[in-house]
Amino acid sequence: MLDEDEYDKASELYKEGFRNIKAKTSREERFKTLLDYYEKITGFKETEPAAIMHHRISQYGPPCEVCGKPYRTPQASFCAACGNKH
Ligand SMILES: [Zn+2]
């Protein structure tokens, strides 16, 4: 699992993977930086880039619909950042 900073970095690499869409053909190649990064941090060889983003959501819950920060847990009843109630 990734912490805040690691997730920010991972999500940058994820977006980068989409930007590379024309430059490279295979999905593995495009998201290699992200997959390598994830493996380095977690020791887990993930092959599905979207799964990395999904791990984060299952850990922290969906982003707040007001400020976009993730809820701290999927069970959180309000946003820790802006106080918005779920
Ligand atoms: Zn919020």
PDB file of C-alpha atoms and ligand atoms in Angstrom:
ATOM      1  CA  MET A   1       0.000   0.000   0.000  1.00  0.00           C
ATOM      2  CA  LEU A   2       1.079   3.543  -0.674  1.00  0.00           C
ATOM      3  CA  ASP A   3       1.105   6.539   1.615  1.00  0.00           C
ATOM      4  CA  GLU A   4      -0.012  10.037   0.550  1.00  0.00           C
ATOM      5  CA  ASP A   5       3.236  11.088  -1.112  1.00  0.00           C
ATOM      6  CA  GLU A   6       3.776   7.755  -2.776  1.00  0.00           C
ATOM      7  CA  TYR A   7       0.263   7.792  -4.103  1.00  0.00           C
ATOM      8  CA  ASP A   8       0.707  11.313  -5.516  1.00  0.00           C
ATOM      9  CA  LYS A   9       3.796  10.122  -7.327  1.00  0.00           C
ATOM     10  CA  ALA A  10       2.071   6.968  -8.535  1.00  0.00           C
ATOM     11  CA  SER A  11      -0.894   8.892  -9.839  1.00  0.00           C
ATOM     12  CA  GLU A  12       1.495  11.205 -11.736  1.00  0.00           C
ATOM     13  CA  LEU A  13       3.093   8.172 -13.345  1.00  0.00           C
ATOM     14  CA  TYR A  14      -0.341   6.801 -14.105  1.00  0.00           C
ATOM     15  CA  LYS A  15      -1.312   9.981 -15.935  1.00  0.00           C
ATOM     16  CA  GLU A  16       2.026   9.896 -17.707  1.00  0.00           C
ATOM     17  CA  GLY A  17       1.180   6.404 -18.910  1.00  0.00           C
ATOM     18  CA  PHE A  18      -1.899   7.792 -20.612  1.00  0.00           C
ATOM     19  CA  ARG A  19       0.082  10.611 -22.166  1.00  0.00           C
ATOM     20  CA  ASN A  20       2.422   8.009 -23.639  1.00  0.00           C
ATOM     21  CA  ILE A  21      -0.448   6.361 -25.405  1.00  0.00           C
ATOM     22  CA  LYS A  22       0.752   7.326 -28.868  1.00  0.00           C
ATOM     23  CA  ALA A  23       4.448   6.932 -28.275  1.00  0.00           C
ATOM     24  CA  LYS A  24       4.417   3.343 -27.195  1.00  0.00           C
ATOM     25  CA  THR A  25       2.327   0.414 -28.099  1.00  0.00           C
ATOM     26  CA  SER A  26       2.049  -1.978 -25.237  1.00  0.00           C
ATOM     27  CA  ARG A  27       0.275  -1.208 -22.019  1.00  0.00           C
ATOM     28  CA  GLU A  28       3.113  -2.715 -19.982  1.00  0.00           C
ATOM     29  CA  GLU A  29       5.609  -0.415 -21.659  1.00  0.00           C
ATOM     30  CA  ARG A  30       3.529   2.691 -21.167  1.00  0.00           C
ATOM     31  CA  PHE A  31       2.966   2.017 -17.497  1.00  0.00           C
ATOM     32  CA  LYS A  32       6.356   0.466 -16.827  1.00  0.00           C
ATOM     33  CA  THR A  33       7.551   3.403 -14.729  1.00  0.00           C
ATOM     34  CA  LEU A  34       4.486   3.158 -12.530  1.00  0.00           C
ATOM     35  CA  LEU A  35       4.656  -0.622 -12.213  1.00  0.00           C
ATOM     36  CA  ASP A  36       8.376  -0.483 -11.397  1.00  0.00           C
ATOM     37  CA  TYR A  37       7.768   2.256  -8.861  1.00  0.00           C
ATOM     38  CA  TYR A  38       5.022   0.273  -7.206  1.00  0.00           C
ATOM     39  CA  GLU A  39       7.154  -2.844  -7.076  1.00  0.00           C
ATOM     40  CA  LYS A  40      10.029  -0.928  -5.552  1.00  0.00           C
ATOM     41  CA  ILE A  41       7.839   0.405  -2.752  1.00  0.00           C
ATOM     42  CA  THR A  42       5.622  -2.550  -2.016  1.00  0.00           C
ATOM     43  CA  GLY A  43       7.724  -5.447  -3.272  1.00  0.00           C
ATOM     44  CA  PHE A  44       4.672  -6.571  -5.185  1.00  0.00           C
ATOM     45  CA  LYS A  45       4.880  -7.076  -8.923  1.00  0.00           C
ATOM     46  CA  GLU A  46       1.606  -5.554 -10.061  1.00  0.00           C
ATOM     47  CA  THR A  47       0.795  -5.887 -13.760  1.00  0.00           C
ATOM     48  CA  GLU A  48      -2.449  -3.946 -13.843  1.00  0.00           C
ATOM     49  CA  PRO A  49      -1.881  -0.171 -13.543  1.00  0.00           C
ATOM     50  CA  ALA A  50      -5.515   0.522 -12.699  1.00  0.00           C
ATOM     51  CA  ALA A  51      -5.299  -1.931  -9.818  1.00  0.00           C
ATOM     52  CA  ILE A  52      -2.672   0.265  -8.177  1.00  0.00           C
ATOM     53  CA  MET A  53      -5.070   3.180  -8.235  1.00  0.00           C
ATOM     54  CA  HIS A  54      -7.800   0.893  -7.007  1.00  0.00           C
ATOM     55  CA  HIS A  55      -5.751  -0.321  -4.029  1.00  0.00           C
ATOM     56  CA  ARG A  56      -5.676   3.241  -2.924  1.00  0.00           C
ATOM     57  CA  ILE A  57      -9.429   3.679  -3.150  1.00  0.00           C
ATOM     58  CA  SER A  58     -10.089   0.493  -1.206  1.00  0.00           C
ATOM     59  CA  GLN A  59      -7.696   1.696   1.452  1.00  0.00           C
ATOM     60  CA  TYR A  60      -8.819   5.298   1.818  1.00  0.00           C
ATOM     61  CA  GLY A  61     -12.250   5.391   0.283  1.00  0.00           C
ATOM     62  CA  PRO A  62     -13.382   7.519  -2.651  1.00  0.00           C
ATOM     63  CA  PRO A  63     -12.329  11.158  -2.969  1.00  0.00           C
ATOM     64  CA  CYS A  64     -14.449  13.846  -1.297  1.00  0.00           C
ATOM     65  CA  GLU A  65     -16.964  15.238  -3.745  1.00  0.00           C
ATOM     66  CA  VAL A  66     -16.343  18.780  -2.479  1.00  0.00           C
ATOM     67  CA  CYS A  67     -12.567  19.120  -2.207  1.00  0.00           C
ATOM     68  CA  GLY A  68     -11.333  15.995  -3.980  1.00  0.00           C
ATOM     69  CA  LYS A  69      -9.215  14.756  -1.062  1.00  0.00           C
ATOM     70  CA  PRO A  70      -9.626  11.089  -0.272  1.00  0.00           C
ATOM     71  CA  TYR A  71     -11.654  10.158   2.775  1.00  0.00           C
ATOM     72  CA  ARG A  72      -9.377   8.554   5.290  1.00  0.00           C
ATOM     73  CA  THR A  73     -11.270   5.291   5.311  1.00  0.00           C
ATOM     74  CA  PRO A  74     -14.039   3.827   3.171  1.00  0.00           C
ATOM     75  CA  GLN A  75     -16.233   4.079   6.296  1.00  0.00           C
ATOM     76  CA  ALA A  76     -15.505   7.748   7.036  1.00  0.00           C
ATOM     77  CA  SER A  77     -18.663   9.789   7.560  1.00  0.00           C
ATOM     78  CA  PHE A  78     -17.068  13.142   6.876  1.00  0.00           C
ATOM     79  CA  CYS A  79     -14.071  14.598   5.034  1.00  0.00           C
ATOM     80  CA  ALA A  80     -11.093  15.268   7.303  1.00  0.00           C
ATOM     81  CA  ALA A  81      -9.861  18.013   4.972  1.00  0.00           C
ATOM     82  CA  CYS A  82     -12.951  20.193   4.474  1.00  0.00           C
ATOM     83  CA  GLY A  83     -15.536  18.709   6.864  1.00  0.00           C
ATOM     84  CA  ASN A  84     -17.975  17.816   4.117  1.00  0.00           C
ATOM     85  CA  LYS A  85     -20.390  15.146   5.288  1.00  0.00           C
ATOM     86  CA  HIS A  86     -20.562  12.040   3.152  1.00  0.00           C
TER      87      HIS A  86
HETATM   88 ZN    ZN B   1     -13.525  17.433   1.446  1.00  0.00          ZN
END
